Coordinates of N, CA and C in Angstrom, one line a residue:
M1 N 146.3 107.9 139.0 CA 145.3 106.9 138.5 C 145.7 105.5 139.0
A2 N 144.7 104.8 139.4 CA 144.9 103.4 140.0 C 145.5 102.5 139.0
S3 N 146.4 101.6 139.4 CA 147.0 100.7 138.5 C 146.0 99.8 137.9
G4 N 146.1 99.5 136.6 CA 145.2 98.6 135.9 C 144.0 99.3 135.3
I5 N 143.7 100.6 135.7 CA 142.6 101.3 135.1 C 143.0 102.1 133.9
C6 N 142.5 101.9 132.8 CA 142.8 102.6 131.6 C 142.3 104.0 131.6
Q7 N 143.0 105.0 131.1 CA 142.6 106.3 131.0 C 141.6 106.5 129.8
L8 N 140.5 107.1 130.0 CA 139.5 107.3 128.9 C 140.1 108.3 128.0
H9 N 139.9 108.1 126.7 CA 140.4 109.0 125.7 C 139.2 109.4 124.8
I10 N 139.0 110.7 124.8 CA 137.9 111.3 124.1 C 138.4 112.2 123.0
F11 N 137.8 112.0 121.8 CA 138.1 112.9 120.6 C 137.1 114.1 120.6
F12 N 137.5 115.3 120.5 CA 136.6 116.4 120.3 C 136.8 117.0 118.9
F13 N 135.7 117.1 118.2 CA 135.8 117.6 116.8 C 134.8 118.8 116.6
P14 N 135.3 120.0 116.8 CA 134.5 121.2 116.6 C 134.3 121.6 115.2
F15 N 133.1 122.2 114.9 CA 133.0 122.7 113.5 C 134.0 123.8 113.4
L16 N 134.3 124.1 112.1 CA 135.4 125.0 111.8 C 135.0 126.4 111.7
A17 N 134.6 126.9 112.9 CA 134.2 128.3 113.1 C 134.5 128.7 114.5
H18 N 134.9 129.9 114.8 CA 135.4 130.3 116.1 C 134.3 130.1 117.2
G19 N 133.0 130.3 116.9 CA 131.9 130.2 117.8 C 131.7 128.7 118.2
H20 N 132.2 127.8 117.4 CA 132.1 126.4 117.8 C 133.4 125.8 118.4
M21 N 134.6 126.3 117.9 CA 135.9 125.9 118.3 C 136.1 126.2 119.8
I22 N 135.8 127.5 120.1 CA 136.1 128.0 121.5 C 135.4 127.2 122.6
P23 N 134.1 127.0 122.5 CA 133.4 126.2 123.6 C 133.8 124.8 123.6
T24 N 134.1 124.2 122.4 CA 134.6 122.8 122.4 C 135.9 122.6 123.1
V25 N 136.8 123.5 122.8 CA 138.1 123.4 123.5 C 138.0 123.6 125.0
D26 N 137.1 124.6 125.4 CA 136.8 124.7 126.8 C 136.3 123.4 127.5
M27 N 135.4 122.8 126.7 CA 134.8 121.5 127.2 C 135.9 120.4 127.3
A28 N 136.8 120.4 126.3 CA 137.9 119.4 126.4 C 138.8 119.7 127.6
K29 N 139.0 120.9 127.9 CA 139.8 121.3 129.1 C 139.1 120.7 130.3
L30 N 137.8 120.9 130.4 CA 137.1 120.5 131.6 C 137.2 119.0 131.8
F31 N 137.1 118.2 130.7 CA 137.2 116.8 130.7 C 138.6 116.4 131.2
T32 N 139.6 117.1 130.8 CA 141.0 116.7 131.2 C 141.2 116.9 132.7
T33 N 140.5 117.9 133.3 CA 140.6 118.1 134.7 C 139.9 117.0 135.5
R34 N 139.1 116.1 134.8 CA 138.5 115.0 135.5 C 139.2 113.7 135.1
G35 N 140.5 113.8 134.6 CA 141.3 112.6 134.4 C 141.2 112.0 133.0
V36 N 140.5 112.7 132.1 CA 140.3 112.1 130.8 C 141.4 112.6 129.8
K37 N 141.8 111.8 128.9 CA 142.7 112.3 127.9 C 141.9 112.9 126.8
A38 N 142.2 114.1 126.4 CA 141.4 114.8 125.3 C 142.2 115.1 124.1
S39 N 141.7 114.8 123.0 CA 142.3 115.2 121.7 C 141.4 116.0 120.9
V40 N 141.8 117.1 120.4 CA 141.0 118.0 119.6 C 141.4 117.9 118.1
I41 N 140.4 117.7 117.3 CA 140.7 117.5 115.8 C 140.4 118.8 115.1
T42 N 141.3 119.2 114.2 CA 141.1 120.4 113.4 C 141.9 120.3 112.2
T43 N 142.0 121.4 111.4 CA 142.7 121.4 110.1 C 143.9 122.3 110.2
P44 N 144.8 122.2 109.2 CA 146.0 123.0 109.3 C 145.7 124.5 109.5
G45 N 144.7 125.0 108.7 CA 144.4 126.4 108.8 C 143.8 126.9 110.1
N46 N 143.2 126.0 110.8 CA 142.6 126.3 112.1 C 143.5 126.0 113.3
A47 N 144.5 125.3 113.1 CA 145.4 124.9 114.2 C 146.0 126.2 114.9
P48 N 146.4 127.2 114.2 CA 146.9 128.4 114.9 C 145.9 129.1 115.8
H49 N 144.6 129.0 115.4 CA 143.6 129.6 116.3 C 143.5 128.9 117.6
L50 N 143.9 127.6 117.7 CA 143.8 126.8 118.9 C 145.0 126.9 119.7
S51 N 146.1 127.3 119.1 CA 147.4 127.2 119.8 C 147.5 128.0 121.0
R52 N 147.0 129.2 121.0 CA 147.1 130.1 122.2 C 146.3 129.5 123.4
S53 N 145.1 129.0 123.1 CA 144.3 128.5 124.1 C 144.9 127.2 124.7
I54 N 145.5 126.4 123.8 CA 146.1 125.1 124.3 C 147.4 125.4 125.1
Q55 N 148.2 126.5 124.6 CA 149.4 126.9 125.4 C 149.0 127.4 126.8
K56 N 147.9 128.2 126.9 CA 147.5 128.7 128.2 C 147.1 127.5 129.1
A57 N 146.4 126.5 128.5 CA 146.0 125.3 129.3 C 147.2 124.6 129.8
S58 N 148.2 124.4 128.9 CA 149.4 123.7 129.3 C 150.1 124.4 130.4
E59 N 150.1 125.7 130.5 CA 150.8 126.4 131.6 C 150.0 126.2 132.9
L60 N 148.8 125.8 132.8 CA 148.0 125.4 134.0 C 148.0 123.9 134.3
G61 N 148.8 123.2 133.6 CA 148.9 121.8 133.8 C 147.9 121.0 133.1
I62 N 147.1 121.6 132.1 CA 146.1 120.9 131.4 C 146.6 120.6 130.0
E63 N 146.8 119.3 129.7 CA 147.4 118.9 128.4 C 146.3 118.5 127.4
L64 N 146.3 119.2 126.3 CA 145.4 118.8 125.2 C 146.2 118.4 124.0
D65 N 145.8 117.3 123.4 CA 146.4 116.8 122.2 C 145.7 117.3 121.0
V66 N 146.4 117.6 119.9 CA 145.7 118.1 118.7 C 146.0 117.1 117.5
K67 N 145.0 116.7 116.8 CA 145.1 115.9 115.6 C 144.7 116.7 114.4
I68 N 145.5 116.7 113.4 CA 145.3 117.5 112.2 C 144.9 116.7 111.0
I69 N 143.8 117.1 110.4 CA 143.4 116.5 109.1 C 143.3 117.5 108.0
K70 N 143.5 117.2 106.8 CA 143.5 118.1 105.7 C 142.1 118.5 105.3
F71 N 141.9 119.8 105.1 CA 140.7 120.4 104.6 C 140.6 120.4 103.1
P72 N 139.6 119.9 102.5 CA 139.5 119.7 101.0 C 139.1 121.0 100.3
S73 N 139.9 122.1 100.4 CA 139.5 123.4 99.8 C 139.4 123.2 98.3
A74 N 140.4 122.7 97.7 CA 140.4 122.6 96.2 C 139.3 121.7 95.7
E75 N 139.1 120.6 96.3 CA 138.0 119.7 95.9 C 136.6 120.3 96.0
A76 N 136.5 121.2 96.9 CA 135.2 121.9 97.1 C 135.0 123.1 96.3
G77 N 136.0 123.6 95.6 CA 135.9 124.8 94.8 C 136.1 126.0 95.7
L78 N 136.8 125.9 96.8 CA 137.1 127.0 97.7 C 138.5 127.5 97.5
P79 N 138.7 128.8 97.7 CA 140.1 129.3 97.7 C 141.0 128.6 98.7
E80 N 142.2 128.3 98.3 CA 143.2 127.7 99.2 C 143.3 128.5 100.5
G81 N 143.2 127.7 101.6 CA 143.4 128.4 102.9 C 142.1 128.8 103.6
W82 N 141.0 128.8 102.8 CA 139.7 129.1 103.4 C 139.1 127.9 104.2
E83 N 139.6 127.8 105.4 CA 139.2 126.6 106.2 C 138.4 126.9 107.4
N84 N 137.9 128.2 107.5 CA 137.1 128.6 108.7 C 135.9 129.3 108.1
L85 N 134.7 129.0 108.6 CA 133.5 129.6 108.1 C 133.5 131.1 108.3
D86 N 134.1 131.6 109.4 CA 134.1 133.0 109.6 C 134.8 133.8 108.5
A87 N 135.8 133.3 107.8 CA 136.4 134.0 106.7 C 135.4 134.1 105.5
I88 N 134.5 133.1 105.4 CA 133.6 133.1 104.3 C 132.4 134.0 104.6
T89 N 131.9 134.0 105.8 CA 130.7 134.8 106.1 C 131.1 136.3 106.1
N90 N 132.3 136.6 106.3 CA 132.8 138.0 106.1 C 132.6 138.5 104.7
E91 N 132.6 137.5 103.8 CA 132.5 137.9 102.4 C 131.0 138.0 102.0
V92 N 130.1 137.5 102.8 CA 128.6 137.6 102.5 C 128.4 136.9 101.2
N93 N 128.9 135.7 101.0 CA 128.7 135.0 99.7 C 128.0 133.7 100.0
R94 N 126.7 133.7 99.7 CA 125.9 132.5 100.0 C 126.5 131.2 99.3
E95 N 126.9 131.4 98.1 CA 127.4 130.2 97.3 C 128.7 129.6 98.0
L96 N 129.6 130.5 98.4 CA 130.8 130.0 99.1 C 130.4 129.3 100.5
I97 N 129.4 129.9 101.2 CA 129.0 129.3 102.4 C 128.5 127.9 102.2
V98 N 127.6 127.7 101.2 CA 127.1 126.4 101.0 C 128.2 125.4 100.6
K99 N 129.2 125.9 99.7 CA 130.3 125.1 99.3 C 131.1 124.7 100.6
F100 N 131.3 125.6 101.5 CA 132.0 125.3 102.7 C 131.3 124.1 103.5
Y101 N 130.0 124.3 103.7 CA 129.3 123.2 104.4 C 129.4 121.9 103.7
M102 N 129.3 121.9 102.4 CA 129.5 120.6 101.6 C 130.9 120.1 101.7
A103 N 131.9 121.0 101.8 CA 133.3 120.5 101.9 C 133.5 119.8 103.2
T104 N 132.8 120.2 104.3 CA 133.0 119.5 105.6 C 132.6 118.0 105.5
T105 N 131.7 117.7 104.6 CA 131.2 116.3 104.5 C 132.4 115.4 104.0
K106 N 133.4 116.0 103.4 CA 134.5 115.2 102.8 C 135.5 114.9 103.9
L107 N 135.3 115.4 105.2 CA 136.2 115.1 106.3 C 135.9 113.8 106.9
Q108 N 134.8 113.1 106.5 CA 134.5 111.8 107.1 C 135.6 110.8 107.0
K109 N 136.2 110.7 105.8 CA 137.2 109.6 105.6 C 138.4 109.9 106.4
P110 N 139.0 111.1 106.5 CA 140.1 111.3 107.3 C 139.8 111.2 108.8
L111 N 138.6 111.5 109.2 CA 138.2 111.2 110.6 C 138.2 109.8 110.9
E112 N 137.6 109.0 110.0 CA 137.6 107.5 110.2 C 139.0 106.9 110.3
Q113 N 139.9 107.5 109.5 CA 141.3 107.0 109.6 C 141.9 107.3 111.0
L114 N 141.6 108.5 111.6 CA 142.0 108.8 112.9 C 141.4 107.8 114.0
L115 N 140.1 107.6 113.8 CA 139.4 106.7 114.7 C 140.0 105.3 114.7
Q116 N 140.3 104.8 113.5 CA 140.8 103.5 113.3 C 142.2 103.4 113.9
E117 N 143.0 104.5 113.8 CA 144.4 104.5 114.3 C 144.5 104.6 115.8
H118 N 143.7 105.5 116.4 CA 143.8 105.8 117.8 C 142.8 105.1 118.7
K119 N 141.7 104.7 118.1 CA 140.7 103.9 118.9 C 140.3 104.7 120.2
P120 N 139.7 105.9 120.1 CA 139.3 106.6 121.3 C 138.1 105.9 121.9
D121 N 137.8 106.2 123.1 CA 136.6 105.7 123.8 C 135.3 106.4 123.4
C122 N 135.4 107.6 123.0 CA 134.2 108.4 122.6 C 134.6 109.5 121.7
L123 N 133.6 109.9 120.8 CA 133.8 111.0 119.9 C 132.7 112.1 120.2
V124 N 133.2 113.3 120.6 CA 132.2 114.4 120.7 C 132.4 115.3 119.5
A125 N 131.4 115.2 118.6 CA 131.5 115.9 117.3 C 130.4 116.9 117.2
D126 N 130.7 118.0 116.5 CA 129.7 119.1 116.4 C 128.5 118.7 115.6
M127 N 127.4 119.3 116.0 CA 126.1 119.0 115.3 C 126.1 119.1 113.8
L128 N 127.1 120.0 113.3 CA 127.2 120.2 111.9 C 128.1 119.2 111.2
F129 N 128.4 118.1 111.9 CA 129.1 117.0 111.3 C 128.1 115.8 111.4
P130 N 127.0 115.8 110.7 CA 126.0 114.7 110.9 C 126.6 113.3 110.6
W131 N 127.5 113.3 109.6 CA 128.1 112.0 109.2 C 129.0 111.4 110.3
A132 N 129.3 112.1 111.3 CA 130.2 111.6 112.4 C 129.6 110.5 113.1
T133 N 128.2 110.4 113.2 CA 127.6 109.3 113.9 C 127.9 108.0 113.2
D134 N 127.8 108.0 111.9 CA 128.1 106.8 111.1 C 129.5 106.4 111.2
A135 N 130.4 107.5 111.1 CA 131.8 107.2 111.2 C 132.2 106.5 112.5
A136 N 131.7 107.0 113.6 CA 132.0 106.4 114.9 C 131.4 105.0 115.0
A137 N 130.2 104.8 114.5 CA 129.5 103.5 114.6 C 130.4 102.4 113.9
K138 N 131.1 102.8 112.8 CA 131.9 101.8 112.1 C 132.9 101.1 113.0
F139 N 133.3 101.9 114.1 CA 134.4 101.3 115.0 C 133.8 101.1 116.4
G140 N 132.5 101.1 116.5 CA 131.9 100.8 117.8 C 132.1 101.8 118.9
I141 N 132.3 103.1 118.4 CA 132.6 104.2 119.3 C 131.3 105.1 119.5
P142 N 130.9 105.3 120.7 CA 129.8 106.2 120.9 C 130.1 107.6 120.5
R143 N 129.1 108.2 119.8 CA 129.3 109.6 119.3 C 128.3 110.5 120.1
L144 N 128.8 111.6 120.7 CA 128.0 112.6 121.4 C 127.9 113.8 120.5
V145 N 126.7 114.4 120.3 CA 126.6 115.6 119.5 C 126.8 116.8 120.3
F146 N 127.6 117.7 119.9 CA 127.8 119.0 120.6 C 127.0 120.1 120.0
H147 N 126.2 120.7 120.8 CA 125.4 121.9 120.4 C 126.0 123.0 121.3
G148 N 126.4 124.1 120.6 CA 127.0 125.2 121.4 C 125.9 126.1 122.0
T149 N 124.7 125.9 121.7 CA 123.6 126.7 122.3 C 123.1 126.0 123.5
S150 N 122.2 126.6 124.2 CA 121.7 126.0 125.5 C 120.6 125.0 125.2
F151 N 120.3 124.2 126.3 CA 119.2 123.3 126.2 C 117.9 124.0 126.0
F152 N 117.7 125.1 126.6 CA 116.4 125.8 126.4 C 116.3 126.3 125.0
S153 N 117.3 126.8 124.4 CA 117.3 127.2 123.0 C 116.9 126.0 122.1
L154 N 117.5 124.9 122.3 CA 117.2 123.7 121.5 C 115.7 123.3 121.6
C155 N 115.2 123.4 122.9 CA 113.7 123.1 123.1 C 112.9 124.1 122.3
A156 N 113.3 125.4 122.3 CA 112.5 126.4 121.6 C 112.5 126.1 120.1
I157 N 113.7 125.7 119.5 CA 113.8 125.4 118.1 C 113.0 124.2 117.7
K158 N 113.0 123.2 118.6 CA 112.1 122.0 118.4 C 110.7 122.3 118.4
C159 N 110.2 123.2 119.3 CA 108.8 123.6 119.4 C 108.4 124.3 118.1
L160 N 109.3 125.2 117.6 CA 109.0 125.9 116.3 C 108.8 124.9 115.2
A161 N 109.7 123.9 115.1 CA 109.6 122.9 114.1 C 108.4 122.1 114.2
L162 N 108.0 121.7 115.4 CA 106.9 120.8 115.6 C 105.5 121.5 115.4
Y163 N 105.4 122.6 116.0 CA 104.1 123.3 116.1 C 103.9 124.5 115.2
E164 N 105.0 125.1 114.7 CA 104.9 126.2 113.8 C 104.0 127.3 114.2
P165 N 104.2 127.8 115.5 CA 103.3 128.9 115.9 C 103.6 130.2 115.2
H166 N 104.7 130.4 114.6 CA 105.1 131.6 113.8 C 104.3 131.7 112.5
K167 N 103.7 130.6 112.1 CA 103.0 130.6 110.8 C 101.5 130.9 111.1
K168 N 101.1 131.1 112.3 CA 99.7 131.3 112.7 C 99.4 132.8 113.0
V169 N 100.4 133.6 112.8 CA 100.2 135.1 113.0 C 100.2 135.8 111.7
S170 N 99.6 137.0 111.7 CA 99.4 137.7 110.4 C 100.5 138.6 110.0
S171 N 101.5 138.8 110.8 CA 102.6 139.7 110.4 C 103.9 139.3 111.2
D172 N 105.0 139.8 110.7 CA 106.3 139.5 111.3 C 106.4 140.2 112.7
S173 N 105.6 141.2 113.0 CA 105.7 141.8 114.3 C 104.6 141.4 115.3
E174 N 103.7 140.5 114.9 CA 102.7 140.1 115.8 C 103.2 139.0 116.8
P175 N 103.1 139.1 118.1 CA 103.6 138.1 119.0 C 102.9 136.8 118.9
F176 N 103.6 135.7 119.2 CA 103.0 134.4 119.4 C 103.6 133.8 120.6
V177 N 102.9 132.8 121.2 CA 103.3 132.1 122.4 C 104.0 130.8 122.0
M178 N 105.1 130.6 122.6 CA 105.8 129.3 122.3 C 105.1 128.2 123.0
P179 N 104.6 127.2 122.3 CA 103.8 126.1 122.9 C 104.6 125.1 123.7
N180 N 104.0 124.6 124.7 CA 104.6 123.5 125.5 C 106.0 123.8 126.1
L181 N 106.2 125.1 126.4 CA 107.3 125.5 127.2 C 106.8 126.2 128.5
P182 N 107.5 126.1 129.6 CA 107.1 126.7 130.8 C 107.0 128.2 130.7
G183 N 105.9 128.7 131.4 CA 105.7 130.2 131.3 C 105.1 130.6 130.0
E184 N 104.8 131.8 129.8 CA 104.2 132.3 128.6 C 105.3 133.1 127.8
I185 N 106.1 132.4 127.1 CA 107.2 133.0 126.3 C 106.7 133.4 125.0
K186 N 106.9 134.7 124.7 CA 106.4 135.3 123.5 C 107.5 135.8 122.6
L187 N 107.4 135.5 121.3 CA 108.3 135.9 120.3 C 107.6 136.5 119.1
T188 N 108.3 137.1 118.2 CA 107.7 137.5 116.9 C 108.6 136.9 115.8
R189 N 108.1 136.8 114.6 CA 108.9 136.3 113.5 C 110.1 137.1 113.2
N190 N 110.1 138.4 113.5 CA 111.2 139.3 113.4 C 112.4 138.8 114.3
Q191 N 112.1 138.1 115.3 CA 113.1 137.7 116.3 C 113.7 136.3 115.9
L192 N 113.2 135.7 114.9 CA 113.6 134.3 114.6 C 114.7 134.4 113.5
P193 N 115.6 133.4 113.5 CA 116.6 133.3 112.4 C 115.9 133.0 111.1
D194 N 116.5 133.3 110.0 CA 115.9 133.1 108.7 C 115.5 131.6 108.5
P195 N 116.4 130.7 108.8 CA 116.0 129.3 108.5 C 114.7 128.8 109.3
A196 N 114.5 129.5 110.5 CA 113.3 129.1 111.2 C 112.0 129.8 110.7
K197 N 112.2 131.0 110.0 CA 111.1 131.8 109.5 C 110.6 131.2 108.2
H198 N 111.5 130.7 107.4 CA 111.1 130.4 106.0 C 111.4 128.9 105.7
D199 N 110.6 128.4 104.8 CA 110.8 127.0 104.3 C 112.1 127.1 103.4
M200 N 113.1 126.3 103.7 CA 114.3 126.4 102.9 C 114.2 125.6 101.6
G201 N 113.1 124.9 101.4 CA 112.9 124.1 100.2 C 113.8 122.9 100.2
D202 N 114.0 122.3 99.0 CA 114.8 121.1 98.8 C 116.0 121.4 98.1
N203 N 117.1 121.6 98.8 CA 118.4 121.9 98.2 C 119.5 121.3 99.0
D204 N 120.8 121.5 98.6 CA 121.9 120.9 99.3 C 121.9 121.3 100.8
F205 N 121.7 122.5 101.1 CA 121.8 123.0 102.4 C 120.6 122.5 103.3
S206 N 119.4 122.5 102.8 CA 118.3 122.0 103.6 C 118.4 120.5 103.9
R207 N 119.0 119.8 102.9 CA 119.2 118.3 103.1 C 120.3 118.1 104.2
F208 N 121.3 119.0 104.1 CA 122.4 118.9 105.1 C 121.8 119.1 106.5
M209 N 121.0 120.1 106.7 CA 120.4 120.4 108.0 C 119.5 119.3 108.5
K210 N 118.7 118.7 107.5 CA 117.9 117.6 107.9 C 118.7 116.4 108.4
A211 N 119.9 116.2 107.7 CA 120.8 115.1 108.1 C 121.3 115.4 109.5
A212 N 121.5 116.6 109.9 CA 122.0 117.0 111.2 C 121.0 116.6 112.3
D213 N 119.7 116.9 112.0 CA 118.6 116.6 112.9 C 118.5 115.1 113.1
D214 N 118.6 114.3 112.0 CA 118.5 112.9 112.1 C 119.7 112.3 112.8
S215 N 120.8 112.9 112.7 CA 122.0 112.4 113.3 C 121.9 112.5 114.8
D216 N 121.3 113.6 115.3 CA 121.0 113.8 116.7 C 120.3 112.6 117.3
L217 N 119.3 112.2 116.6 CA 118.4 111.1 117.1 C 119.1 109.8 117.1
R218 N 120.1 109.6 116.2 CA 120.8 108.3 116.1 C 122.0 108.3 116.9
S219 N 122.4 109.4 117.5 CA 123.7 109.4 118.3 C 123.5 108.8 119.7
Y220 N 124.6 108.7 120.4 CA 124.5 108.2 121.8 C 123.9 109.2 122.8
G221 N 124.0 110.5 122.4 CA 123.4 111.5 123.3 C 123.9 112.9 122.8
V222 N 123.5 113.9 123.6 CA 123.8 115.3 123.2 C 124.5 115.9 124.4
V223 N 125.5 116.8 124.1 CA 126.2 117.5 125.2 C 126.1 119.0 124.8
E224 N 125.6 119.7 125.8 CA 125.3 121.2 125.6 C 126.4 122.0 126.1
G225 N 126.6 123.2 125.5 CA 127.5 124.2 126.0 C 126.8 125.4 126.5
F226 N 127.0 125.9 127.7 CA 126.4 127.2 128.0 C 127.2 127.8 129.2
G227 N 127.3 129.1 129.2 CA 128.1 129.7 130.2 C 128.4 131.1 129.7
K228 N 129.5 131.8 130.2 CA 129.9 133.1 129.8 C 131.4 133.1 129.7
E229 N 131.9 134.1 129.0 CA 133.3 134.2 128.8 C 134.1 134.1 130.1
G230 N 135.1 133.2 130.0 CA 136.0 133.0 131.2 C 135.5 131.9 132.0
M231 N 134.4 131.3 131.7 CA 133.9 130.1 132.5 C 133.8 128.9 131.6
A232 N 134.1 127.7 132.1 CA 134.1 126.5 131.4 C 132.6 126.2 131.0
Y233 N 132.5 125.6 129.8 CA 131.1 125.2 129.4 C 130.8 123.9 130.1
R234 N 129.6 123.8 130.6 CA 129.2 122.6 131.4 C 128.4 121.6 130.5
P235 N 128.8 120.4 130.5 CA 128.2 119.4 129.7 C 126.9 118.9 130.3
C236 N 125.9 118.6 129.5 CA 124.6 118.1 130.0 C 124.2 116.9 129.1
F237 N 124.3 115.7 129.6 CA 124.0 114.5 128.7 C 122.6 114.2 128.7
L238 N 122.1 113.9 127.5 CA 120.7 113.5 127.3 C 120.7 112.1 126.6
M239 N 120.8 111.1 127.4 CA 120.9 109.8 126.8 C 119.6 109.2 126.4
Q240 N 119.6 108.5 125.3 CA 118.4 107.9 124.8 C 118.2 106.5 125.5

């Protein structure tokens, strides 16, 4: 690195579930190969899940830093040590799942303490941390929203929300065309996830997801993950 040029430092904060942590760590590795210092934020219970991937990266000369913050299990009414969503979804307990999502909102203060202490140049935080946009703004740090899905999938979800073509068919098996997307893409209600098929009403979880949508719009941009096992996820920036 040329003398006098500061190394960019980016914080990566994946949601606490394997399907979010794995692509985020892959992305952090990709950034380090471009000369960026990368720090991954997680909790004590999730750190062991990252250790193998980080060790393998280190053997390849890719150094990732890990920052640990406490997960508020007791405050959220969760069993001690339940710090990963996968452990809860295996129990098929909706009440615990909602408690878990609500518990993650209590991570804002420890995140802000890290941002204040280390002053990174950018924060890449999962879409399920909507409060991260406000946390980064307090310290003048741009926040990028990480979506583990593809850009095409996000467009499809947005089309469903805006135009509601699934509400204009008479049955769950009747095909409908996705509006304003290239080609004639047909789906049925049976192929949609439950939150897309049904009105979630006004509750803690629906408000949480609404906050996530709003946070996307207020963030510096979005970075997408797409690829296949064994390949690095490629970032795609959508700046406003």
